[in-house]
PDB file of C-alpha atoms in Angstrom:
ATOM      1  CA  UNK A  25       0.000   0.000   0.000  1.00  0.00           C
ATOM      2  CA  UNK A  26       1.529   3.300  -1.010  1.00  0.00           C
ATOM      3  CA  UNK A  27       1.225   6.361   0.910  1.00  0.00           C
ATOM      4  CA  UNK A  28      -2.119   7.788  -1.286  1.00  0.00           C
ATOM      5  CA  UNK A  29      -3.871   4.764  -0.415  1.00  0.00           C
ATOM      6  CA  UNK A  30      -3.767   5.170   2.955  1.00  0.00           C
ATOM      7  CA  UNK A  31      -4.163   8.802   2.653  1.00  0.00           C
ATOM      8  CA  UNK A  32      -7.240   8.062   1.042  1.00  0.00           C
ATOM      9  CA  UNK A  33      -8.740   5.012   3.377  1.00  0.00           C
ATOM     10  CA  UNK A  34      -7.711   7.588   5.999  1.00  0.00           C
ATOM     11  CA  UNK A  35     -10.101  10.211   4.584  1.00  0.00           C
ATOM     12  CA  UNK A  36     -13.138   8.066   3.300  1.00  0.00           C
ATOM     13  CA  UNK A  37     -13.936   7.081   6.704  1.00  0.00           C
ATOM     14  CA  UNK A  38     -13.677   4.057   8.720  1.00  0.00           C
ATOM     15  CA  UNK A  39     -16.683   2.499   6.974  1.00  0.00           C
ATOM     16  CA  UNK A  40     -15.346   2.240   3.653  1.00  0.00           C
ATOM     17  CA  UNK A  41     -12.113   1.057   4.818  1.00  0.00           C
ATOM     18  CA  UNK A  42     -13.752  -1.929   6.444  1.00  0.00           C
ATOM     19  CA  UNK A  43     -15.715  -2.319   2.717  1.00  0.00           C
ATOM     20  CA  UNK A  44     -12.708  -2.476   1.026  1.00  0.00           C
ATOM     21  CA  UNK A  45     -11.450  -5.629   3.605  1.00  0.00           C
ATOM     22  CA  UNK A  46     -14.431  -7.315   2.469  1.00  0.00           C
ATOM     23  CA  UNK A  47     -17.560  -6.333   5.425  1.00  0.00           C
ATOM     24  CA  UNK A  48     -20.783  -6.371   3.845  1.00  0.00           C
ATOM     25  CA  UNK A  49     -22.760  -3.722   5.825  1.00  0.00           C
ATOM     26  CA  UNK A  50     -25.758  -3.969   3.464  1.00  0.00           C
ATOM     27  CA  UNK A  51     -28.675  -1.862   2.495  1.00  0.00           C
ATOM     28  CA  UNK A  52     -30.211   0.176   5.771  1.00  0.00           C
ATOM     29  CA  UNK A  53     -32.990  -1.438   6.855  1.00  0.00           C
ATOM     30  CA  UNK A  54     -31.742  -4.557   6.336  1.00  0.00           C
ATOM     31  CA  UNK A  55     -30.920  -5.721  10.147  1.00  0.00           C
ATOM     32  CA  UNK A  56     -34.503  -5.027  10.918  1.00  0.00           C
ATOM     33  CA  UNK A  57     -36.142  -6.853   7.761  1.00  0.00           C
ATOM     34  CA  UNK A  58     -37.144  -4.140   5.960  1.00  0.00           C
ATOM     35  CA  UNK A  59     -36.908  -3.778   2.136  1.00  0.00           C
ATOM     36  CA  UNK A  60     -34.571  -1.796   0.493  1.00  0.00           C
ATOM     37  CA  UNK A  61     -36.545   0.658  -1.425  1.00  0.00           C
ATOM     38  CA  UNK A  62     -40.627   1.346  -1.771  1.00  0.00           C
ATOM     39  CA  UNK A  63     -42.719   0.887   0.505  1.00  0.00           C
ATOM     40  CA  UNK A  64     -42.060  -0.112   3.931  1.00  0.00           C
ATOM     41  CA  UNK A  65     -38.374   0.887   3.264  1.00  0.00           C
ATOM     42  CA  UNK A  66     -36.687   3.365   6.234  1.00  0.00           C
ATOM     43  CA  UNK A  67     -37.198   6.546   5.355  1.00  0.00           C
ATOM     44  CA  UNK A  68     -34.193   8.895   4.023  1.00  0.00           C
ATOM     45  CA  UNK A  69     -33.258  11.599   6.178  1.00  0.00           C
ATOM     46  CA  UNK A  70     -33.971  14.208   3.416  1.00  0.00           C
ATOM     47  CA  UNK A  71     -37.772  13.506   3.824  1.00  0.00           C
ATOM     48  CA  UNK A  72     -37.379  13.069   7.806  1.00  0.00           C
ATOM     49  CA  UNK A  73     -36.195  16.455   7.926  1.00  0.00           C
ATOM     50  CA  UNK A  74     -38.419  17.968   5.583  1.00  0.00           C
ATOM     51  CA  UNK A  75     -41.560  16.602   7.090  1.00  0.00           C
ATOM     52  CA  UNK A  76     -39.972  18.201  10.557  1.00  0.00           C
ATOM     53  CA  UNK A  77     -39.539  21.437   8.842  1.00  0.00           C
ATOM     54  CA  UNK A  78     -43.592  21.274   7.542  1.00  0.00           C
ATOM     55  CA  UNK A  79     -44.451  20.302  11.097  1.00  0.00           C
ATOM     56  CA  UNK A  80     -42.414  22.721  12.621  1.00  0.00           C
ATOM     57  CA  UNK A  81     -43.889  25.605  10.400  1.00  0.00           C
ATOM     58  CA  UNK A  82     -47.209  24.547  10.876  1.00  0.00           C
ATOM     59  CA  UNK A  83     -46.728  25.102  14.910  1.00  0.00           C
ATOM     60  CA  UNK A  84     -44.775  28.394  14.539  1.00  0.00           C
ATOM     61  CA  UNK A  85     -47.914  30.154  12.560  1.00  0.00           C
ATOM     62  CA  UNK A  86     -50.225  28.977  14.865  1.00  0.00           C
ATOM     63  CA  UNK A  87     -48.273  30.263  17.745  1.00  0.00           C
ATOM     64  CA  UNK A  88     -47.864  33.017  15.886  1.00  0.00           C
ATOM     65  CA  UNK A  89     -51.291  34.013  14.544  1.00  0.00           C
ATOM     66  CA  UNK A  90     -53.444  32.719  17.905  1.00  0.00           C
ATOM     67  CA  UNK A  91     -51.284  32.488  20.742  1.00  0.00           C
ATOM     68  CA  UNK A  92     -48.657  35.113  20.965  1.00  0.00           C
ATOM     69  CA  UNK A  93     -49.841  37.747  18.007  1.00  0.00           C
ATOM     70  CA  UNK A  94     -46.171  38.366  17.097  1.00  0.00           C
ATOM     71  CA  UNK A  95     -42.738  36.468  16.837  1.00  0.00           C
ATOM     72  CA  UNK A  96     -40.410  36.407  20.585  1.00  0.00           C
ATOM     73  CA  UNK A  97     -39.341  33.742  22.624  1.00  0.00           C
ATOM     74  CA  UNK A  98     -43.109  33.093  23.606  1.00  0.00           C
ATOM     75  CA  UNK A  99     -43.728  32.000  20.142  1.00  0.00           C
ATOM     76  CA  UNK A 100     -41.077  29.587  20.034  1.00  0.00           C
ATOM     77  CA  UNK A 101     -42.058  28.132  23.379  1.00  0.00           C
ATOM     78  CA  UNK A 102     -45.694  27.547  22.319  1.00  0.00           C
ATOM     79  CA  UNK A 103     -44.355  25.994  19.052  1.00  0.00           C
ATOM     80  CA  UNK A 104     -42.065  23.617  20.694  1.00  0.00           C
ATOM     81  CA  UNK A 105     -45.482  23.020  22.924  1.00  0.00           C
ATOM     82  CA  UNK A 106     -47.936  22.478  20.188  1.00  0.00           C
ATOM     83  CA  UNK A 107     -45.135  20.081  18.330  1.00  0.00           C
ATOM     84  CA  UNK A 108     -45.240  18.094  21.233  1.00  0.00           C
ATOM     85  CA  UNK A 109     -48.983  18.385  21.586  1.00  0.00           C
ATOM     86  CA  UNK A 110     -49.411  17.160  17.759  1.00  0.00           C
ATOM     87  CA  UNK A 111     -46.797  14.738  17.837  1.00  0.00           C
ATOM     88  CA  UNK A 112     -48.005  12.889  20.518  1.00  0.00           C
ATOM     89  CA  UNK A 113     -51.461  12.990  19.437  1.00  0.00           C
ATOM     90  CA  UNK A 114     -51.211  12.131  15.874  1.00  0.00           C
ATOM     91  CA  UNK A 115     -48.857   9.416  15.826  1.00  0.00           C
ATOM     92  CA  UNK A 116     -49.929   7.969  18.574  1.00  0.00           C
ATOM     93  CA  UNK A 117     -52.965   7.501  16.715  1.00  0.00           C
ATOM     94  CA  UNK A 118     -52.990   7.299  13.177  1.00  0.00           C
ATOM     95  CA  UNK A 119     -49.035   6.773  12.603  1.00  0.00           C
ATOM     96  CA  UNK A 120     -47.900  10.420  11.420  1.00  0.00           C
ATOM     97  CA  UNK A 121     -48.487  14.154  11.612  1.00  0.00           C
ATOM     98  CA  UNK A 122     -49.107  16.176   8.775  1.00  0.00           C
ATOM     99  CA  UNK A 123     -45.568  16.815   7.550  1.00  0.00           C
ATOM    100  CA  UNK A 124     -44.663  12.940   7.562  1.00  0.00           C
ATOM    101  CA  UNK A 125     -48.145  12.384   5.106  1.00  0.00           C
ATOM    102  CA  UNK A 126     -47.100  15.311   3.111  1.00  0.00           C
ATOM    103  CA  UNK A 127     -43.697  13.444   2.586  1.00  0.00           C
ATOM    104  CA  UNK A 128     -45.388  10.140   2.543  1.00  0.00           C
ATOM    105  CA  UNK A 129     -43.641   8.798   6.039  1.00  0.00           C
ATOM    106  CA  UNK A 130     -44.864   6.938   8.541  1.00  0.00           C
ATOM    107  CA  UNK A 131     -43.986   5.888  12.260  1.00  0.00           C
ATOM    108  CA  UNK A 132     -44.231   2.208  13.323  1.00  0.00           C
ATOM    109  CA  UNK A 133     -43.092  -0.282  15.728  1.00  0.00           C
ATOM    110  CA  UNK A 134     -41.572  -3.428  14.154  1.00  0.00           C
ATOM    111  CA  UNK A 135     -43.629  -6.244  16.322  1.00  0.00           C
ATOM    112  CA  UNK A 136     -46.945  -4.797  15.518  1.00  0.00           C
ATOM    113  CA  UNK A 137     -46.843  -2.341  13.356  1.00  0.00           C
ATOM    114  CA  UNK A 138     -48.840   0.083  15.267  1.00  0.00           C
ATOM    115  CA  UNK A 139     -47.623   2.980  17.396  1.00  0.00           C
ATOM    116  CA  UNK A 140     -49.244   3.469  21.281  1.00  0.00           C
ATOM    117  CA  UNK A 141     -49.783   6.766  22.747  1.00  0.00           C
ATOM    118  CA  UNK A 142     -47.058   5.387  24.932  1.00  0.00           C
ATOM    119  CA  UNK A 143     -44.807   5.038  22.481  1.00  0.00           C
ATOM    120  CA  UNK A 144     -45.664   8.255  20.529  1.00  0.00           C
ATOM    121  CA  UNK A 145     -44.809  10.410  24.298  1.00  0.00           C
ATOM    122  CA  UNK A 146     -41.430   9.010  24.609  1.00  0.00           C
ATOM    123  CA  UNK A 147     -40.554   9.291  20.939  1.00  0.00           C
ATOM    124  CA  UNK A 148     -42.015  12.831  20.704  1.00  0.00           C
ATOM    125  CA  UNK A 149     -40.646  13.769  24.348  1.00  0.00           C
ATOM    126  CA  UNK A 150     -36.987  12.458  23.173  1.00  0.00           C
ATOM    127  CA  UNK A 151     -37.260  14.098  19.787  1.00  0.00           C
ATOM    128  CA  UNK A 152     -38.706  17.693  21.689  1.00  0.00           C
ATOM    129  CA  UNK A 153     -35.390  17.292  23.634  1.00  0.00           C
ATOM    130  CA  UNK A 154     -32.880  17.061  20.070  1.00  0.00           C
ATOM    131  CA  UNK A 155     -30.076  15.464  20.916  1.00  0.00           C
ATOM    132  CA  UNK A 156     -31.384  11.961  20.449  1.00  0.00           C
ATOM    133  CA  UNK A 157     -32.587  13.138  17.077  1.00  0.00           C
ATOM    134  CA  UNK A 158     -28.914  13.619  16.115  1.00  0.00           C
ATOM    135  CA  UNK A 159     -27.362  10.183  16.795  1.00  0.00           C
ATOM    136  CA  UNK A 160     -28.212   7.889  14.073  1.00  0.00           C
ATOM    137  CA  UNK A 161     -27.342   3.969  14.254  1.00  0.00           C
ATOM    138  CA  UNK A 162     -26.305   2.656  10.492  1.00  0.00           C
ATOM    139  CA  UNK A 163     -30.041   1.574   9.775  1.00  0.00           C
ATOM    140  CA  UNK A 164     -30.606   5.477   9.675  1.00  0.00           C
ATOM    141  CA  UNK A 165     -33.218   5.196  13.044  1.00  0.00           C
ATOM    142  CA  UNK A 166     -32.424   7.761  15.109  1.00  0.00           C
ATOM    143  CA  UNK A 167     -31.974   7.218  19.005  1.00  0.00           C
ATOM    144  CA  UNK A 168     -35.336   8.300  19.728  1.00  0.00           C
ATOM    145  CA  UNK A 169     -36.448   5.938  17.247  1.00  0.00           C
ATOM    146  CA  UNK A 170     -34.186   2.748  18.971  1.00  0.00           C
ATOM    147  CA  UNK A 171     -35.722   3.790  22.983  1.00  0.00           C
ATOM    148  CA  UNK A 172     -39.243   3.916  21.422  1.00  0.00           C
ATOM    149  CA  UNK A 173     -38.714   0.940  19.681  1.00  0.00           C
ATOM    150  CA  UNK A 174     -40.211   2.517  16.619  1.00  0.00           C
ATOM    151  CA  UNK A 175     -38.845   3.343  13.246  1.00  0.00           C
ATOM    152  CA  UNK A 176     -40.263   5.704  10.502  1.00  0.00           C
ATOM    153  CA  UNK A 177     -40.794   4.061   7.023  1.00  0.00           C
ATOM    154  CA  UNK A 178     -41.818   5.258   3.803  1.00  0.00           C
ATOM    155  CA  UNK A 179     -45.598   5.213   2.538  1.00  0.00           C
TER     156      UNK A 179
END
């Protein structure tokens, strides 16, 4: 091995040195028997984030327009309230709020496919909190995902 291969193993990260030695990390999804693309397939973090942004939008102009009738710290609190509110209440019901549908995501549990209110409070509480939000495992699930035991898939 000359010095620009290791130079470049170096830079491309640890995970595609260990593909060039041969480990087969497969598709994501795979571990948890998911398919690798369509329907049912984890969702890609492009559409996570965008249905977060929809969500998140749709809680700041209602704090804004009936709450706090202008844009402070207030407003942000009751959006980060009425997030949690509609989190919680939509998928712990029907699977997804209005930004996931828009993006065609939903949020299930692997053994039954069906997400508790129980479920929906921790996942939304951990999510509400960020941090959790922003460690991914390699499947893509985030670690609010992995507590709840949930994972969001694609339409």
């Amino acid at each position: 091995m000359d010095k620009r291969q290791a130079i470049g193993s170096w830079l491309s990260g640890p995970r595609a040195a260990a593909e060039d030695a041969g480990v087969d990390f497969g598709y994501r999804g795979q571990q948890l028997g998911l398919p690798e693309e369509g329907p049912g397939s984890i969702a890609r973090p492009g559409r996570r984030l965008g249905a977060l942004a929809v969500d998140w939008g749709i809680c700041v102009l209602i704090a804004y327009g009936l709450i706090t009738d202008g844009y402070g710290q207030a407003t942000s609190n009751w959006a980060l309230l009425l997030f949690f509110l509609m989190s919680v209440l939509t998928v712990g019901t029907v699977g997804f709020t209005p930004g996931k549908r828009l993006f065609g995501l939903r949020v299930v549990v692997l053994e039954t496919g069906t997400v508790n209110p129980l479920r929906a409070l921790l996942r939304t509480a951990l999510l509400c909190v960020a941090i959790p939000a922003l460690i991914w495992d390699r499947d893509g699930r985030g670690l609010h995902d992995r507590l709840a035991h949930t994972v969001e898939v694609r339409i």
